[in-house]
Amino acid sequence: MENGYHWRNRELREHVAVIDGKVAPTKVLTNGIYLNVYTKQWLKANIWILKDRIVYVGGKLPDQTKEVELVDCAGRYLVPGYIEPHAHPFQLYNPEELAKHAAKFGTTTLVNDNLMWLFLLNKKKAFSLVEEFNKLPISMFWWARFDSQTALQDEEEIFNSETVLSWLENPSVVQGGELTAWPRLLRGDDRLLYWIQEANRLGKPVEGHLPGASEGTLNKMKLLGVTADHESMTAEEVMTRLRLGFQVGLRYSSIRPDLPEVLEGLVSEGINSYENLTMNTDGSTPAFYEKGLMNVCVAIAIEKGVPLADAYQMASYNVAKHFGFAGELGGIAPGKIAHINILDDKVNPHPVSVLASGKWIKKDQVTQSFNNPIDWHKHGVVPLTFDWTLTESDLQFSIPIGLDLENDVIIKPYAIKTDVTLEQIPEINSDAFLLLIDRNGKWRVNTTIRGFTKKLGAIASTYSTTGDIVFIGKNKQDILIASTRLQQLGGGIVVVHEGEIIFELPLPLGGIMFDGKMDDLIAKEKELKRILKDYGYAYSDPVYTILFLSATHLPYIRITQRGIIDVKKREVLFPAIMR
């Protein structure tokens, strides 16, 4: 530790030496007008950068300019790099590619869900991977999940005090949650309360997941140590949470694009304080990010009449202050990491140039490349291997209750009336076979789903809440073909109809994530949506429908590792069958 202090001291002395003229800066941004988030003023200044840090903001130019990159920002406006405070970085994309894509549009910091690392990796490998992300120029922080948001067969193996507390103590972890198991907390789960208390003791906020929560419930959650929530769907819900002292995230996602309407309501109510508000995109599916992340949210805020400085601060300083890293991020000031967006107009938050840790991510609209790619194989994130084969005996359906899609993610039970002993369910109804099977082939749950497709033979997906395998389709032989191809790919999504593979998306990173460029993934997701719509999917986001089939934080019925679950009653209606 002492050596670490000595290294940091030398670095700080070098920063001061730049101002004294003894060391030349790396870059100098001259003549720009920057947003000072501490005074909410737009000020003209020269900004000196040494490697990854801002070392000077003011009117002077350095004495030493030889070999210094001088960038004339006259007529340009500079704002802090944007921060995404609530990322689920495994919605088909992987965290590295999401970060690179986000940074092109000015989002240079992400605060990420750790759930998939809990499912895919042991703690040692996961922490090694977290360290690897710290080598990126984009700042990557993480949550410490307290629950799985589903019903696992062996939850204690993943969610126990040793594991949860070790995540909380990791310096790259900046919050506990999101807490989807809050009903358990209210019912008296003292282990959850202990984890929340430990997060509070460490000075790390705890994010709730409180859609539609009453005022009484919100008061109780605040008393129990929950400090933030991102589930407000109306301006009234936002105001209720603000008045109780919550940090409130306003959501603009592929499932819940509430931000424009919520901001309209807040502005019309004459809200005069935005300090405890942030914005987030809540793990949207790839195509939703085609034009960026937080830059889109800031543009909406400006359009809806949020004061200009507040619109930018909701995507920068407010986030940094909430998570306790405002000493390094969220502003343009000496000592800060050099995350800076350069704009052509202060009312246009889509940057023409982006600096992350003092490196160009985009310069004059041209995206730059950078090294240090993540070595996924080294950290154990590899294609799936299978030592079992799906057979016709696995396709026996006898449960009388199926899952009825009401929209993308809300599912109600229904009585199955179609003949599920047939090889193919007729197109005259919208029922389809639904099979959830253990990725290791140990157990299965067989039922039907209504409303996903009218005629599709089969879709198979290793992308799911837990990484177990989902099959949906009208035809049992197509399901078997899809399974064979899925195993050949080492994980992914495969669509089959009338014996022909009509779509496939390899997900070689643990069967969950794509290993390629975001633009390519966006094109593939659009193709998948088009195909499923052609075959009768009536809603907007089939990727989220598949992901949330097992998500017990949503009503009313779910298919999980334990079996078919009644969410409200917390009962297993029909247990999983061992193979």
Short mmCIF file of N, CA, C and O in Angstrom, two decimals, residues 31-84:
data_model
loop_
_atom_site.label_atom_id
_atom_site.label_comp_id
_atom_site.label_asym_id
_atom_site.label_seq_id
_atom_site.Cartn_x
_atom_site.Cartn_y
_atom_site.Cartn_z
N ASN A 31 -9.41 28.04 -26.06
CA ASN A 31 -10.46 28.98 -26.51
C ASN A 31 -11.88 28.40 -26.50
O ASN A 31 -12.78 28.95 -27.12
N GLY A 32 -12.07 27.29 -25.79
CA GLY A 32 -13.41 26.71 -25.73
C GLY A 32 -14.25 27.35 -24.63
O GLY A 32 -13.74 28.00 -23.71
N ILE A 33 -15.55 27.16 -24.72
CA ILE A 33 -16.47 27.58 -23.66
C ILE A 33 -16.97 26.31 -22.99
O ILE A 33 -17.57 25.44 -23.63
N TYR A 34 -16.68 26.16 -21.69
CA TYR A 34 -17.02 24.92 -21.00
C TYR A 34 -18.09 25.15 -19.95
O TYR A 34 -18.27 26.26 -19.43
N LEU A 35 -18.83 24.08 -19.65
CA LEU A 35 -19.84 24.14 -18.60
C LEU A 35 -19.17 23.86 -17.26
O LEU A 35 -18.63 22.78 -17.03
N ASN A 36 -19.21 24.87 -16.38
CA ASN A 36 -18.73 24.68 -15.02
C ASN A 36 -19.91 24.15 -14.20
O ASN A 36 -20.87 24.89 -13.94
N VAL A 37 -19.85 22.89 -13.80
CA VAL A 37 -21.00 22.26 -13.12
C VAL A 37 -21.15 22.72 -11.67
O VAL A 37 -22.16 22.46 -11.04
N TYR A 38 -20.14 23.42 -11.17
CA TYR A 38 -20.19 23.87 -9.78
C TYR A 38 -20.89 25.21 -9.65
O TYR A 38 -21.48 25.52 -8.61
N THR A 39 -20.82 26.02 -10.71
CA THR A 39 -21.49 27.33 -10.68
C THR A 39 -22.61 27.44 -11.72
O THR A 39 -23.30 28.44 -11.76
N LYS A 40 -22.75 26.39 -12.54
CA LYS A 40 -23.73 26.36 -13.63
C LYS A 40 -23.53 27.53 -14.60
O LYS A 40 -24.48 28.13 -15.10
N GLN A 41 -22.26 27.84 -14.87
CA GLN A 41 -21.91 28.90 -15.81
C GLN A 41 -21.20 28.31 -17.03
O GLN A 41 -20.53 27.28 -16.93
N TRP A 42 -21.34 28.98 -18.14
CA TRP A 42 -20.57 28.67 -19.35
C TRP A 42 -19.41 29.66 -19.41
O TRP A 42 -19.62 30.87 -19.52
N LEU A 43 -18.18 29.17 -19.30
CA LEU A 43 -17.02 30.01 -19.16
C LEU A 43 -15.97 29.70 -20.24
O LEU A 43 -15.79 28.54 -20.61
N LYS A 44 -15.29 30.73 -20.67
CA LYS A 44 -14.21 30.53 -21.65
C LYS A 44 -12.93 30.16 -20.90
O LYS A 44 -12.59 30.77 -19.88
N ALA A 45 -12.23 29.14 -21.41
CA ALA A 45 -11.01 28.70 -20.72
C ALA A 45 -10.14 27.88 -21.66
O ALA A 45 -10.59 27.38 -22.70
N ASN A 46 -8.89 27.74 -21.25
CA ASN A 46 -7.97 26.77 -21.84
C ASN A 46 -7.88 25.60 -20.86
O ASN A 46 -7.76 25.81 -19.64
N ILE A 47 -7.90 24.41 -21.38
CA ILE A 47 -7.91 23.21 -20.52
C ILE A 47 -6.68 22.38 -20.86
O ILE A 47 -6.51 21.94 -22.00
N TRP A 48 -5.83 22.20 -19.87
CA TRP A 48 -4.61 21.43 -20.06
C TRP A 48 -4.83 20.01 -19.55
O TRP A 48 -5.42 19.78 -18.48
N ILE A 49 -4.32 19.05 -20.31
CA ILE A 49 -4.47 17.63 -19.96
C ILE A 49 -3.10 16.98 -19.96
O ILE A 49 -2.30 17.18 -20.89
N LEU A 50 -2.81 16.24 -18.92
CA LEU A 50 -1.60 15.40 -18.88
C LEU A 50 -2.05 13.94 -18.83
O LEU A 50 -2.68 13.52 -17.85
N LYS A 51 -1.80 13.24 -19.89
CA LYS A 51 -2.18 11.83 -20.01
C LYS A 51 -3.69 11.69 -19.82
O LYS A 51 -4.46 12.08 -20.68
N ASP A 52 -4.12 11.15 -18.67
CA ASP A 52 -5.56 10.89 -18.48
C ASP A 52 -6.25 11.93 -17.60
O ASP A 52 -7.43 11.80 -17.32
N ARG A 53 -5.51 12.99 -17.17
CA ARG A 53 -6.07 13.92 -16.18
C ARG A 53 -6.09 15.36 -16.68
O ARG A 53 -5.20 15.80 -17.41
N ILE A 54 -7.10 16.08 -16.25
CA ILE A 54 -7.13 17.53 -16.41
C ILE A 54 -6.25 18.13 -15.32
O ILE A 54 -6.42 17.80 -14.14
N VAL A 55 -5.31 18.98 -15.70
CA VAL A 55 -4.42 19.55 -14.69
C VAL A 55 -4.58 21.06 -14.53
O VAL A 55 -4.10 21.64 -13.56
N TYR A 56 -5.27 21.68 -15.48
CA TYR A 56 -5.43 23.14 -15.38
C TYR A 56 -6.66 23.55 -16.18
O TYR A 56 -6.89 23.07 -17.29
N VAL A 57 -7.43 24.48 -15.58
CA VAL A 57 -8.56 25.11 -16.27
C VAL A 57 -8.46 26.60 -15.98
O VAL A 57 -8.53 27.02 -14.82
N GLY A 58 -8.27 27.41 -17.00
CA GLY A 58 -8.15 28.84 -16.78
C GLY A 58 -7.75 29.59 -18.04
O GLY A 58 -7.88 29.07 -19.15
N GLY A 59 -7.23 30.80 -17.85
CA GLY A 59 -6.96 31.66 -18.99
C GLY A 59 -5.58 31.53 -19.60
O GLY A 59 -5.32 32.06 -20.68
N LYS A 60 -4.67 30.81 -18.93
CA LYS A 60 -3.29 30.75 -19.39
C LYS A 60 -3.08 29.65 -20.42
O LYS A 60 -3.85 28.71 -20.53
N LEU A 61 -1.95 29.79 -21.14
CA LEU A 61 -1.43 28.72 -21.98
C LEU A 61 -0.11 28.25 -21.37
O LEU A 61 0.60 29.03 -20.73
N PRO A 62 0.25 26.97 -21.55
CA PRO A 62 1.48 26.47 -20.93
C PRO A 62 2.72 27.09 -21.55
O PRO A 62 2.73 27.48 -22.72
N ASP A 63 3.79 27.16 -20.74
CA ASP A 63 5.06 27.66 -21.26
C ASP A 63 5.65 26.70 -22.27
O ASP A 63 6.25 27.11 -23.27
N GLN A 64 5.48 25.40 -21.99
CA GLN A 64 6.01 24.39 -22.90
C GLN A 64 4.90 23.90 -23.82
O GLN A 64 3.90 23.37 -23.36
N THR A 65 5.09 24.10 -25.11
CA THR A 65 4.08 23.63 -26.07
C THR A 65 4.66 22.73 -27.15
O THR A 65 3.93 22.25 -28.01
N LYS A 66 5.99 22.51 -27.09
CA LYS A 66 6.60 21.63 -28.07
C LYS A 66 6.08 20.21 -27.86
O LYS A 66 6.05 19.70 -26.74
N GLU A 67 5.65 19.60 -28.94
CA GLU A 67 5.10 18.24 -28.94
C GLU A 67 3.80 18.14 -28.14
O GLU A 67 3.34 17.03 -27.82
N VAL A 68 3.21 19.26 -27.82
CA VAL A 68 1.89 19.27 -27.17
C VAL A 68 0.82 19.33 -28.26
O VAL A 68 0.94 20.11 -29.21
N GLU A 69 -0.22 18.52 -28.13
CA GLU A 69 -1.33 18.58 -29.08
C GLU A 69 -2.22 19.76 -28.72
O GLU A 69 -2.91 19.74 -27.70
N LEU A 70 -2.20 20.80 -29.53
CA LEU A 70 -3.02 21.98 -29.31
C LEU A 70 -4.28 21.87 -30.16
O LEU A 70 -4.20 21.69 -31.38
N VAL A 71 -5.43 21.97 -29.51
CA VAL A 71 -6.71 21.82 -30.21
C VAL A 71 -7.50 23.11 -30.03
O VAL A 71 -7.89 23.46 -28.91
N ASP A 72 -7.71 23.84 -31.11
CA ASP A 72 -8.46 25.09 -31.05
C ASP A 72 -9.95 24.79 -30.97
O ASP A 72 -10.53 24.24 -31.90
N CYS A 73 -10.55 25.14 -29.85
CA CYS A 73 -11.98 24.88 -29.63
C CYS A 73 -12.81 26.16 -29.75
O CYS A 73 -13.92 26.24 -29.20
N ALA A 74 -12.30 27.15 -30.44
CA ALA A 74 -13.05 28.39 -30.63
C ALA A 74 -14.37 28.07 -31.33
O ALA A 74 -14.42 27.33 -32.32
N GLY A 75 -15.44 28.61 -30.78
CA GLY A 75 -16.77 28.35 -31.32
C GLY A 75 -17.36 27.02 -30.90
O GLY A 75 -18.47 26.66 -31.32
N ARG A 76 -16.64 26.28 -30.07
CA ARG A 76 -17.10 24.99 -29.58
C ARG A 76 -17.42 25.08 -28.09
O ARG A 76 -16.94 25.97 -27.38
N TYR A 77 -18.22 24.11 -27.63
CA TYR A 77 -18.66 24.07 -26.23
C TYR A 77 -18.25 22.73 -25.63
O TYR A 77 -18.41 21.67 -26.27
N LEU A 78 -17.72 22.78 -24.42
CA LEU A 78 -17.19 21.59 -23.77
C LEU A 78 -18.03 21.24 -22.54
O LEU A 78 -18.31 22.12 -21.71
N VAL A 79 -18.40 19.98 -22.44
CA VAL A 79 -19.17 19.50 -21.28
C VAL A 79 -18.52 18.23 -20.76
O VAL A 79 -17.78 17.55 -21.49
N PRO A 80 -18.79 17.87 -19.51
CA PRO A 80 -18.22 16.62 -18.99
C PRO A 80 -18.74 15.42 -19.77
O PRO A 80 -19.87 15.42 -20.27
N GLY A 81 -17.91 14.39 -19.88
CA GLY A 81 -18.36 13.14 -20.47
C GLY A 81 -19.60 12.64 -19.74
O GLY A 81 -19.71 12.74 -18.51
N TYR A 82 -20.55 12.09 -20.49
CA TYR A 82 -21.81 11.65 -19.90
C TYR A 82 -21.62 10.35 -19.14
O TYR A 82 -20.73 9.54 -19.44
N ILE A 83 -22.50 10.14 -18.16
CA ILE A 83 -22.44 8.95 -17.30
C ILE A 83 -23.78 8.22 -17.38
O ILE A 83 -24.82 8.80 -17.11
N GLU A 84 -23.73 6.94 -17.75
CA GLU A 84 -24.90 6.06 -17.70
C GLU A 84 -24.92 5.38 -16.33
O GLU A 84 -24.06 4.55 -16.04
#
